[in-house]
Amino acid sequence: MWALASHAISLAVAEGGAEARAQSGTDQSAAAIVKRDISSLAGSLVGSVSVQVRALPLNFVAVSATGDVPSIFPGVHLQVSAVSAGPLQGFRASG
């Protein structure tokens, strides 16, 4: 269960990161994509999903998410998390 949840959150954060770095992307749209993708990839396997989008120095942006995964062992609390960071996309005039 943990491996599937980890894979789902990694893919979702990568997609959200691409949205956040796109020229027309917003923090809200990036967070919505992460939550939508986690839901569609892992269903209810990942609960209490928290998504953060942060502006970093030098026109970089980071998207991170964490979520809880059920455990078959009593008293064991499992979490998954992922981070995607990179430069904002921009276009330069030639010349």
Coordinates of N, CA and C in Angstrom, one line a residue:
M1 N 0.8 -1.2 0.0 CA 0.0 0.0 0.0 C 0.9 1.3 0.0
W2 N 1.9 1.2 0.8 CA 2.8 2.4 0.9 C 3.4 2.7 -0.4
A3 N 3.9 1.7 -1.1 CA 4.6 1.9 -2.4 C 3.6 2.6 -3.4
L4 N 2.4 2.1 -3.5 CA 1.5 2.7 -4.4 C 1.2 4.1 -4.1
A5 N 1.0 4.4 -2.8 CA 0.7 5.8 -2.3 C 1.9 6.7 -2.6
S6 N 3.1 6.2 -2.4 CA 4.3 6.9 -2.6 C 4.5 7.3 -4.1
H7 N 4.2 6.3 -5.0 CA 4.3 6.5 -6.4 C 3.2 7.5 -6.8
A8 N 2.0 7.4 -6.3 CA 0.9 8.3 -6.7 C 1.2 9.8 -6.3
I9 N 1.7 10.0 -5.1 CA 2.0 11.3 -4.6 C 3.2 11.9 -5.4
S10 N 4.2 11.1 -5.8 CA 5.3 11.6 -6.6 C 4.9 12.0 -7.9
L11 N 4.0 11.2 -8.6 CA 3.5 11.6 -9.9 C 2.7 12.9 -9.8
A12 N 1.8 13.0 -8.8 CA 0.9 14.1 -8.7 C 1.7 15.4 -8.4
V13 N 2.7 15.3 -7.6 CA 3.5 16.5 -7.3 C 4.4 16.9 -8.5
A14 N 4.8 16.0 -9.3 CA 5.5 16.3 -10.5 C 4.6 17.1 -11.5
E15 N 3.4 16.6 -11.6 CA 2.4 17.3 -12.5 C 2.1 18.7 -11.9
G16 N 1.9 18.8 -10.6 CA 1.6 20.1 -10.0 C 2.8 21.0 -10.1
G17 N 4.0 20.5 -10.0 CA 5.2 21.3 -10.2 C 5.3 21.9 -11.6
A18 N 5.0 21.1 -12.6 CA 5.0 21.6 -14.0 C 4.0 22.7 -14.1
E19 N 2.8 22.5 -13.5 CA 1.8 23.6 -13.6 C 2.2 24.9 -12.9
A20 N 2.9 24.7 -11.7 CA 3.3 25.9 -11.0 C 4.4 26.7 -11.8
R21 N 5.2 25.9 -12.5 CA 6.4 26.6 -13.2 C 5.9 27.1 -14.6
A22 N 4.8 26.7 -15.1 CA 4.3 27.1 -16.4 C 4.1 28.6 -16.4
Q23 N 4.2 29.3 -17.5 CA 4.1 30.7 -17.5 C 2.7 31.2 -17.1
S24 N 1.7 30.4 -17.4 CA 0.3 30.7 -17.1 C -0.2 30.0 -15.8
G25 N 0.7 29.3 -15.2 CA 0.3 28.5 -14.0 C 0.1 29.4 -12.7
T26 N -0.7 28.9 -11.8 CA -0.9 29.6 -10.5 C -0.7 28.6 -9.4
D27 N -0.5 29.1 -8.2 CA -0.4 28.3 -7.0 C -1.7 27.5 -6.8
Q28 N -2.8 28.1 -7.0 CA -4.1 27.4 -6.8 C -4.3 26.3 -7.8
S29 N -3.9 26.5 -9.1 CA -4.1 25.5 -10.1 C -3.1 24.3 -9.8
A30 N -1.9 24.6 -9.4 CA -1.0 23.6 -9.1 C -1.4 22.7 -7.9
A31 N -1.9 23.3 -6.9 CA -2.4 22.6 -5.7 C -3.6 21.7 -6.1
A32 N -4.5 22.3 -6.9 CA -5.7 21.5 -7.4 C -5.3 20.3 -8.2
I33 N -4.3 20.4 -9.1 CA -3.8 19.3 -9.9 C -3.2 18.2 -9.0
V34 N -2.5 18.6 -8.0 CA -1.9 17.6 -7.1 C -3.0 16.8 -6.4
K35 N -4.0 17.5 -5.8 CA -5.0 16.8 -5.1 C -5.9 15.9 -6.1
R36 N -6.2 16.4 -7.3 CA -6.9 15.7 -8.3 C -6.2 14.4 -8.7
D37 N -4.9 14.6 -9.0 CA -4.1 13.4 -9.4 C -3.9 12.4 -8.3
I38 N -3.7 12.8 -7.1 CA -3.6 11.8 -6.0 C -4.9 11.0 -5.8
S39 N -6.0 11.8 -5.9 CA -7.3 11.1 -5.8 C -7.6 10.1 -6.9
S40 N -7.2 10.5 -8.2 CA -7.4 9.6 -9.3 C -6.5 8.4 -9.3
L41 N -5.2 8.6 -8.9 CA -4.2 7.5 -8.9 C -4.3 6.6 -7.7
A42 N -4.6 7.1 -6.5 CA -4.6 6.3 -5.3 C -5.9 6.2 -4.6
G43 N -7.0 6.9 -5.1 CA -8.3 6.8 -4.5 C -8.2 7.3 -3.1
S44 N -8.8 6.5 -2.2 CA -8.8 6.9 -0.8 C -7.6 6.4 0.0
L45 N -6.6 5.8 -0.7 CA -5.4 5.2 -0.1 C -4.6 6.3 0.6
V46 N -4.6 7.5 0.1 CA -3.8 8.6 0.7 C -4.8 9.6 1.3
G47 N -4.8 9.8 2.6 CA -5.7 10.6 3.3 C -5.0 11.9 3.8
S48 N -5.8 12.8 4.3 CA -5.2 14.1 4.9 C -4.1 14.7 4.0
V49 N -4.4 14.9 2.8 CA -3.4 15.4 1.8 C -3.2 16.9 2.1
S50 N -2.0 17.3 2.2 CA -1.6 18.7 2.4 C -0.7 19.1 1.3
V51 N -1.0 20.2 0.6 CA -0.2 20.6 -0.5 C 0.3 22.1 -0.2
Q52 N 1.6 22.3 -0.5 CA 2.2 23.6 -0.3 C 2.9 24.0 -1.6
V53 N 2.7 25.3 -2.0 CA 3.4 25.8 -3.2 C 4.1 27.0 -2.7
R54 N 5.5 27.0 -2.9 CA 6.3 28.1 -2.3 C 7.2 28.7 -3.4
A55 N 7.2 30.1 -3.4 CA 8.2 30.8 -4.3 C 9.5 30.7 -3.6
L56 N 10.6 30.4 -4.4 CA 11.9 30.4 -3.9 C 12.7 31.5 -4.6
P57 N 13.9 31.8 -4.0 CA 14.7 32.8 -4.6 C 15.1 32.5 -6.1
L58 N 15.5 33.5 -6.9 CA 16.0 33.3 -8.2 C 14.9 32.7 -9.2
N59 N 13.6 33.1 -9.0 CA 12.5 32.7 -9.8 C 12.4 31.1 -9.9
F60 N 12.5 30.5 -8.7 CA 12.3 29.1 -8.6 C 11.0 28.9 -7.8
V61 N 10.3 27.8 -8.0 CA 9.1 27.5 -7.3 C 9.2 26.0 -6.8
A62 N 8.6 25.7 -5.7 CA 8.6 24.4 -5.1 C 7.2 24.0 -4.8
V63 N 6.8 22.7 -5.1 CA 5.5 22.2 -4.8 C 5.8 20.9 -3.9
S64 N 5.1 20.9 -2.8 CA 5.3 19.7 -1.9 C 4.0 19.2 -1.4
A65 N 3.9 17.9 -1.1 CA 2.7 17.3 -0.6 C 3.0 16.2 0.4
T66 N 2.1 16.1 1.3 CA 2.2 14.9 2.3 C 0.9 14.4 2.5
G67 N 0.8 13.1 2.8 CA -0.5 12.4 3.1 C -0.3 11.2 4.0
D68 N -1.3 10.8 4.6 CA -1.3 9.6 5.5 C -1.7 8.4 4.7
V69 N -1.1 7.3 5.0 CA -1.4 6.0 4.4 C -1.8 5.0 5.5
P70 N -2.9 4.3 5.3 CA -3.3 3.3 6.4 C -2.2 2.2 6.6
S71 N -2.1 1.7 7.8 CA -1.2 0.7 8.1 C -2.0 -0.6 8.6
I72 N -1.4 -1.7 8.3 CA -2.0 -3.0 8.8 C -1.5 -3.3 10.2
F73 N -0.5 -2.5 10.7 CA 0.0 -2.7 12.0 C -0.5 -1.7 13.0
P74 N -1.2 -2.1 14.1 CA -1.7 -1.2 15.0 C -0.6 -0.3 15.6
G75 N -1.0 1.0 15.7 CA -0.1 2.0 16.3 C 1.0 2.5 15.3
V76 N 1.1 2.0 14.1 CA 2.1 2.4 13.2 C 1.5 3.5 12.2
H77 N 2.1 4.7 12.2 CA 1.5 5.8 11.4 C 2.5 5.9 10.2
L78 N 1.9 5.8 9.0 CA 2.7 5.9 7.8 C 2.4 7.2 7.0
Q79 N 3.4 7.9 6.5 CA 3.1 9.1 5.7 C 3.9 8.9 4.4
V80 N 3.4 9.6 3.4 CA 4.2 9.7 2.1 C 4.3 11.2 1.8
S81 N 5.4 11.6 1.1 CA 5.6 12.9 0.8 C 6.5 13.0 -0.5
A82 N 6.4 14.2 -1.2 CA 7.2 14.4 -2.4 C 7.3 15.9 -2.6
V83 N 8.4 16.3 -3.2 CA 8.7 17.7 -3.5 C 9.2 17.8 -5.0
S84 N 8.7 18.8 -5.7 CA 9.1 19.1 -7.0 C 9.5 20.6 -7.0
A85 N 10.7 20.9 -7.5 CA 11.2 22.3 -7.5 C 11.9 22.5 -8.8
G86 N 11.8 23.8 -9.3 CA 12.5 24.1 -10.5 C 12.2 25.6 -10.9
P87 N 12.9 26.0 -12.0 CA 12.7 27.4 -12.3 C 11.4 27.7 -13.0
L88 N 10.9 28.9 -12.8 CA 9.7 29.4 -13.5 C 10.1 29.5 -15.0
Q89 N 9.1 29.1 -15.9 CA 9.3 29.2 -17.3 C 9.1 30.6 -17.7
G90 N 9.9 31.0 -18.6 CA 9.8 32.4 -19.2 C 10.4 32.4 -20.6
F91 N 9.9 33.3 -21.4 CA 10.3 33.4 -22.7 C 11.1 34.7 -22.9
R92 N 12.1 34.7 -23.7 CA 13.0 35.8 -24.0 C 12.8 36.2 -25.4
A93 N 12.8 37.5 -25.7 CA 12.8 37.9 -27.1 C 14.2 37.6 -27.7
S94 N 14.2 37.3 -28.9 CA 15.4 36.9 -29.6 C 16.2 38.2 -29.8
G95 N 17.5 38.1 -29.9 CA 18.4 39.2 -30.2 C 19.2 39.7 -29.2

